[in-house]
JSON list of C-alpha atoms and ligand atoms in Angstrom, two decimals:
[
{"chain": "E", "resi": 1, "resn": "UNK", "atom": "CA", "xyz": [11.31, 16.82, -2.60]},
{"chain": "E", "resi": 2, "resn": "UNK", "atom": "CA", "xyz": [9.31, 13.64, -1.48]},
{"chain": "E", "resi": 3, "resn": "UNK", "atom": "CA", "xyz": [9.52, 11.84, 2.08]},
{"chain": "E", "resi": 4, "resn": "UNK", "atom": "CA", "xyz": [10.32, 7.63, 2.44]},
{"chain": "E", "resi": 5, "resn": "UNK", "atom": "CA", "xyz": [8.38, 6.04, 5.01]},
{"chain": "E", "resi": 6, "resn": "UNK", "atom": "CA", "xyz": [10.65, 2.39, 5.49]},
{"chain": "E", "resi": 7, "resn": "UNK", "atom": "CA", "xyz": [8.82, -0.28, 6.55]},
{"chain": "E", "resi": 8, "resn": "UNK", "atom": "CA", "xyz": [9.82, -4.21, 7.18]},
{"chain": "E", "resi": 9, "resn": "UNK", "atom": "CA", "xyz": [6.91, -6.86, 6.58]},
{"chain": "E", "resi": 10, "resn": "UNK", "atom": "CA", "xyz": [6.53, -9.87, 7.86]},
{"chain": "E", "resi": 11, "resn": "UNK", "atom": "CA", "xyz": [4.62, -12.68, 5.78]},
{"chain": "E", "resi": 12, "resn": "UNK", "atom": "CA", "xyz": [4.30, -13.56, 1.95]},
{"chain": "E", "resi": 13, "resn": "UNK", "atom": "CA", "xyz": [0.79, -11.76, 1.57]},
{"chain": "E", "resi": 14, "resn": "UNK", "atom": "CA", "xyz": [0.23, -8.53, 3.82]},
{"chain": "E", "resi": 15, "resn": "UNK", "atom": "CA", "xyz": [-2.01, -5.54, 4.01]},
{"chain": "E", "resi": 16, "resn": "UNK", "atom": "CA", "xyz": [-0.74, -3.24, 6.50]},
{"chain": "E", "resi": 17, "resn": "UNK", "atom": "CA", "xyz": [-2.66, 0.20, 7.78]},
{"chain": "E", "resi": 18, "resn": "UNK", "atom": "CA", "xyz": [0.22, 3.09, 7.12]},
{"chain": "E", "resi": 19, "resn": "UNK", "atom": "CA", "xyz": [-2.53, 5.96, 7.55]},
{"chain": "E", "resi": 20, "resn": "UNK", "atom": "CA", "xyz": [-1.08, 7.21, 10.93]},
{"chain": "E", "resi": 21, "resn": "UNK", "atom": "CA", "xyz": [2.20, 7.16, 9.40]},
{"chain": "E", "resi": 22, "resn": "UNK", "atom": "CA", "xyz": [1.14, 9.31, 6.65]},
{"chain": "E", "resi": 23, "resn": "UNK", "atom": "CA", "xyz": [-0.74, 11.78, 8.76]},
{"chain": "E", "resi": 24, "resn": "UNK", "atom": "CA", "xyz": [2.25, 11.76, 11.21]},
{"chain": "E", "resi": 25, "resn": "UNK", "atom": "CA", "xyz": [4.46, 12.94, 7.84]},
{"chain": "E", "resi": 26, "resn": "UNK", "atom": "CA", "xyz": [1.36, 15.29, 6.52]},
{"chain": "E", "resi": 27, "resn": "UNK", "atom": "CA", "xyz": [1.44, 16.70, 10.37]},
{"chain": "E", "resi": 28, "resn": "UNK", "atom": "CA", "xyz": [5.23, 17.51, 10.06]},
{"chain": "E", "resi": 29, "resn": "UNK", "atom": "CA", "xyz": [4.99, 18.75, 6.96]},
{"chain": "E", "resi": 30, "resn": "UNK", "atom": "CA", "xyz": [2.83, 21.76, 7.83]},
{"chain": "E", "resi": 31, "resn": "UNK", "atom": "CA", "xyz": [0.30, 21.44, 5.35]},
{"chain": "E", "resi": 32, "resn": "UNK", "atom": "CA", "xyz": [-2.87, 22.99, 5.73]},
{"chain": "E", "resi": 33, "resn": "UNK", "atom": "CA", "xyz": [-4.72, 22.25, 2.16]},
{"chain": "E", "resi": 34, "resn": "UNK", "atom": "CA", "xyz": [-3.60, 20.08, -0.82]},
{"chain": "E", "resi": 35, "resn": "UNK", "atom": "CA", "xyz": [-3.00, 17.47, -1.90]},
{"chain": "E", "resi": 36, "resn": "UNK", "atom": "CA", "xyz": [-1.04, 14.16, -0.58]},
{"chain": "E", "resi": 37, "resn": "UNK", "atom": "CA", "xyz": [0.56, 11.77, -3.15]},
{"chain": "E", "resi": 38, "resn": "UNK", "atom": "CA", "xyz": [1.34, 8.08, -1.66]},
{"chain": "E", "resi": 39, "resn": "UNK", "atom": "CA", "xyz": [3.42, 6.19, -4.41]},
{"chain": "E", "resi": 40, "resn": "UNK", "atom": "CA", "xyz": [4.98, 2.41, -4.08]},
{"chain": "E", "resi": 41, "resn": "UNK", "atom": "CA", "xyz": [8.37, 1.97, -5.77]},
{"chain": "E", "resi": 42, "resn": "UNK", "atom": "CA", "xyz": [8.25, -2.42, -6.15]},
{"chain": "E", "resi": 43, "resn": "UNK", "atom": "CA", "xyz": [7.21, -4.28, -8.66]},
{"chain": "E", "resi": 44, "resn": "UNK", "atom": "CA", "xyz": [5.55, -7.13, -6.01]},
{"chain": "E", "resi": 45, "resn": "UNK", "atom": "CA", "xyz": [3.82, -4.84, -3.74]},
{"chain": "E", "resi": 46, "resn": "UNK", "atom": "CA", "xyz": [0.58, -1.56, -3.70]},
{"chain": "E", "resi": 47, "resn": "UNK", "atom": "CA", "xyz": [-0.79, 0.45, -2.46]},
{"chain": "E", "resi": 48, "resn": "UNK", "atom": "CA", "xyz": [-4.82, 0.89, -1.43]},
{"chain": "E", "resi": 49, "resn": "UNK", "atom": "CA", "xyz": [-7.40, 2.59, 0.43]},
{"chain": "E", "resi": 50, "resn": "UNK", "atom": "CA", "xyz": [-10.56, 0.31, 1.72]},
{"chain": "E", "resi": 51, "resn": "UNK", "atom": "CA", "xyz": [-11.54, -0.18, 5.17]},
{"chain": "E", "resi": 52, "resn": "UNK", "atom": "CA", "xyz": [-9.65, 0.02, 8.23]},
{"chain": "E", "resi": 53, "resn": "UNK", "atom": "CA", "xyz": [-11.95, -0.33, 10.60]},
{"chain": "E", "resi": 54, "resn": "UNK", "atom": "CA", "xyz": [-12.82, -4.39, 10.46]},
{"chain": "E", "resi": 55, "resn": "UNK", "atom": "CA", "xyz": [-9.55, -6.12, 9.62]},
{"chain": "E", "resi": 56, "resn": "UNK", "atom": "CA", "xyz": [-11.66, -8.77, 8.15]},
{"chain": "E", "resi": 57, "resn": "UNK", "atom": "CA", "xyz": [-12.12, -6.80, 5.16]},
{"chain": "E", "resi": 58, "resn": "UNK", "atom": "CA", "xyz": [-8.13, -7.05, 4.57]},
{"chain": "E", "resi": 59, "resn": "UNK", "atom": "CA", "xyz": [-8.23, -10.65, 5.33]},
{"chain": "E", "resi": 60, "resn": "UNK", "atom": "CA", "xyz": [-11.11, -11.24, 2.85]},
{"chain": "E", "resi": 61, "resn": "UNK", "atom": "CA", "xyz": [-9.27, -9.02, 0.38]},
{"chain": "E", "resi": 62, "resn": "UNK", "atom": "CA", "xyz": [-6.24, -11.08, 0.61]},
{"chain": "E", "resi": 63, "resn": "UNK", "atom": "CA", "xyz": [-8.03, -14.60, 0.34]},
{"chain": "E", "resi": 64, "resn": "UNK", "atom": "CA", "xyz": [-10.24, -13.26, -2.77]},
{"chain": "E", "resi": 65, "resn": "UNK", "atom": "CA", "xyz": [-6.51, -12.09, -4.31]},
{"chain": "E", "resi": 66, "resn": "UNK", "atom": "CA", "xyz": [-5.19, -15.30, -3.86]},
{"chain": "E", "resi": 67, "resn": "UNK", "atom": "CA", "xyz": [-7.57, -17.11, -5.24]},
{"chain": "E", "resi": 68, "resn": "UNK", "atom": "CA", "xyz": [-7.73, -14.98, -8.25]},
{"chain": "E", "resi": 69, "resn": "UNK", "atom": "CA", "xyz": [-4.15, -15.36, -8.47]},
{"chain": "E", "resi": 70, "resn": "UNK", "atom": "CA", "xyz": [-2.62, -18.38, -7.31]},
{"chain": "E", "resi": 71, "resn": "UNK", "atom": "CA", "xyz": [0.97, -18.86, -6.37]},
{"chain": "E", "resi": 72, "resn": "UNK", "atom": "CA", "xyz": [1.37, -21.73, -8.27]},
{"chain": "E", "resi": 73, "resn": "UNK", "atom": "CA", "xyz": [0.32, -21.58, -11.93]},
{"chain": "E", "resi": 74, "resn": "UNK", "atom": "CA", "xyz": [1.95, -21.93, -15.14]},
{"chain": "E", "resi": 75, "resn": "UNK", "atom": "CA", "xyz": [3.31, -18.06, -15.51]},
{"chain": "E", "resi": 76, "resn": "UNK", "atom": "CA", "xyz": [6.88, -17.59, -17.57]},
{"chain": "E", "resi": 77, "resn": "UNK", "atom": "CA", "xyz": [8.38, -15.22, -15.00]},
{"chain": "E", "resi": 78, "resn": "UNK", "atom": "CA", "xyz": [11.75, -17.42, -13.82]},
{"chain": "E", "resi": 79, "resn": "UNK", "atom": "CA", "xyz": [11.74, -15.82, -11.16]},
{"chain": "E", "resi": 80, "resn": "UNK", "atom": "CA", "xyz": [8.54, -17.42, -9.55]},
{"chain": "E", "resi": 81, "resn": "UNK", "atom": "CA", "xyz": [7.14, -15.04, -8.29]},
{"chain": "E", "resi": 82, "resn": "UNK", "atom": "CA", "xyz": [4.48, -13.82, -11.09]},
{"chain": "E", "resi": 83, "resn": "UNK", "atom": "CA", "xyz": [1.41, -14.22, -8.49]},
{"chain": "E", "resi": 84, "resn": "UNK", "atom": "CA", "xyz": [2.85, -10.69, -6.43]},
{"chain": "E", "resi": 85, "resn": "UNK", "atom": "CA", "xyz": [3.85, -9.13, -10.18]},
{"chain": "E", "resi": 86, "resn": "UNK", "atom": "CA", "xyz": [-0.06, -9.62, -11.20]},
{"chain": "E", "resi": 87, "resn": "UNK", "atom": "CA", "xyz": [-1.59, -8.88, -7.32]},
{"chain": "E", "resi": 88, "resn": "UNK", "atom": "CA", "xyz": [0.90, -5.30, -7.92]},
{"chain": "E", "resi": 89, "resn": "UNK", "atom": "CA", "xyz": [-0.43, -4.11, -10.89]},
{"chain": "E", "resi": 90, "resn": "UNK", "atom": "CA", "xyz": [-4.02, -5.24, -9.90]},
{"chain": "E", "resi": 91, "resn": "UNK", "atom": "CA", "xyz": [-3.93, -3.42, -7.18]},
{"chain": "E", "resi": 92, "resn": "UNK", "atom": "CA", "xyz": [-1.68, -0.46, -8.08]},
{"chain": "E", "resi": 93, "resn": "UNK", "atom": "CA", "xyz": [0.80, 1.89, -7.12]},
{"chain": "E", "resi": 94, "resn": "UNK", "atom": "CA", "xyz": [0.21, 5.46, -5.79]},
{"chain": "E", "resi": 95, "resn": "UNK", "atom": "CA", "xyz": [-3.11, 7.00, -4.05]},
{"chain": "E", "resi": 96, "resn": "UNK", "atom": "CA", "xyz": [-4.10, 10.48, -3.96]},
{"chain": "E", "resi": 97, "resn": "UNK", "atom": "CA", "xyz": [-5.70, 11.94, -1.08]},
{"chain": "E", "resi": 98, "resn": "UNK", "atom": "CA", "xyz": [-7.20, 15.45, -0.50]},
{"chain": "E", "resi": 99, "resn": "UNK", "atom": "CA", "xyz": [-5.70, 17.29, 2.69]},
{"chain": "E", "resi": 100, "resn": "UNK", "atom": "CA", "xyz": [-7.88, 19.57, 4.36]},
{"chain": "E", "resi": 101, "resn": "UNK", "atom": "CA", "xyz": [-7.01, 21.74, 7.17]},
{"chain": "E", "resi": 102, "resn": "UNK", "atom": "CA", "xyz": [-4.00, 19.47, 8.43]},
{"chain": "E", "resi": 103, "resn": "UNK", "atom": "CA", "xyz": [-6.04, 16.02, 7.51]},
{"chain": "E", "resi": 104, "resn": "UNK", "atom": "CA", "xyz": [-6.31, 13.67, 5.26]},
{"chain": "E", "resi": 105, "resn": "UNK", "atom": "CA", "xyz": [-9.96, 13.86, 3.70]},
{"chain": "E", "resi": 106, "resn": "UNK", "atom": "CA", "xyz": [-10.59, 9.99, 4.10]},
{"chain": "E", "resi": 107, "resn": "UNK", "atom": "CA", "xyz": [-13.85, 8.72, 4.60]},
{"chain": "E", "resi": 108, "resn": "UNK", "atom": "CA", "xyz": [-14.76, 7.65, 7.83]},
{"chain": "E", "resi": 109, "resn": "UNK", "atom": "CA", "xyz": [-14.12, 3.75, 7.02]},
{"chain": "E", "resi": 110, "resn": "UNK", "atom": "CA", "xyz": [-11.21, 4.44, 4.93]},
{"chain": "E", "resi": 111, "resn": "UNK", "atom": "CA", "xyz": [-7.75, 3.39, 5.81]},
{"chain": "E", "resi": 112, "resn": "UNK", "atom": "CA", "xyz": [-4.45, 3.77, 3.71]},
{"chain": "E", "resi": 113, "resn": "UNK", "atom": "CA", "xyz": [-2.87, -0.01, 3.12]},
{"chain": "E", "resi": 114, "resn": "UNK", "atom": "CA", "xyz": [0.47, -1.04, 1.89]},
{"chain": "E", "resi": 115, "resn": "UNK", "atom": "CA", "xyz": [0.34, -4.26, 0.12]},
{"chain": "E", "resi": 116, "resn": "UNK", "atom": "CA", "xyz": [3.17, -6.99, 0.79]},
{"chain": "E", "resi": 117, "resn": "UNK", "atom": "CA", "xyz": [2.37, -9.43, -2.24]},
{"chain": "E", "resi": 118, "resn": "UNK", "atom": "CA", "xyz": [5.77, -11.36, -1.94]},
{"chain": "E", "resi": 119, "resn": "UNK", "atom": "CA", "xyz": [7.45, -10.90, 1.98]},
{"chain": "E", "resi": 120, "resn": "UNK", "atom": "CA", "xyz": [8.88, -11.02, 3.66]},
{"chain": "E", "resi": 121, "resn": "UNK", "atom": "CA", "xyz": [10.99, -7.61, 2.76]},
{"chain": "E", "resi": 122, "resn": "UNK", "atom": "CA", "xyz": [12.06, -4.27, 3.62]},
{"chain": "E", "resi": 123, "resn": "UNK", "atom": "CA", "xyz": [10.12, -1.95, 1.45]},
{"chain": "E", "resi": 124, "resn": "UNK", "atom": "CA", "xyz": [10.08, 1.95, 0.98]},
{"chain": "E", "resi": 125, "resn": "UNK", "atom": "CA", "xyz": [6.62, 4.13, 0.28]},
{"chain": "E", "resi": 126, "resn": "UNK", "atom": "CA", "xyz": [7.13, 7.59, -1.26]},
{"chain": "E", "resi": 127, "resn": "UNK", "atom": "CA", "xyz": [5.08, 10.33, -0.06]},
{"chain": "E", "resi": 128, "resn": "UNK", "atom": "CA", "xyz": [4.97, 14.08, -1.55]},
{"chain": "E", "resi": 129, "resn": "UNK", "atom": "CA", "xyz": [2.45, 16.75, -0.70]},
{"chain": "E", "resi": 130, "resn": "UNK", "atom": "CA", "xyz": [1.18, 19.62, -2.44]},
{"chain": "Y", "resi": 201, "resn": "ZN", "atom": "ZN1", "xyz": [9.77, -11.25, -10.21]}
]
């Protein structure tokens, strides 16, 4: 059994802070110690943990991946949209965290992020704990 957190985003490129909605899940789920998988099922979007406490470090993130990766280039995908493709697998798709006595064992900066790489879209993020 694994739980779906939904979420709708809201521009092309998007890093958005779904640690409270994980913790709410881990809280309902009753478990003490484990282990907490967070997994992305789309091919255009990731998952990461970096810091949640200055957004600017998401909005620097974001500029750096787009410059790595431009929109435009000269990529075969006929779809167009090989930029998010490249920024997903860059990035990745699942996290692991460490639950300890009810919490996630984050560090203090750290912050779960879902990664919108080609929005907007309604997206799904798979969570199982252990
Ligand atoms: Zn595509």
């Amino acid at each position: 059994m694994f739980l779906t957190i939904s979420i709708n985003t809201r521009d092309r490129s998007e890093m958005i802070d779904i640690t409270s909605k994980v913790e709410e899940e881990l809280n309902k789920s009753g478990l003490k110690d484990g282990v907490c998988f967070v997994f992305v099922p789309h091919t255009t979007a990731g998952i990461t943990i970096n810091e949640s406490a200055d957004p600017s470090v998401m909005a620097d993130l974001q500029a750096t991946f787009n410059k790595l990766v431009p929109w435009e280039g000269s990529y075969r995908h006929m779809e167009g949209n090989s930029a998010a493709h490249i920024k997903s697998s860059l990035i990745g798709s699942s996290v692991i965290v460490l639950v300890e006595s009810g919490h996630l064992k984050l560090g203090t900066w750290q912050g779960i992020f879902f990664c919108e790489f080609d929005g907007p879209r309604s997206r799904k993020i798979y969570i199982k704990f252990q």
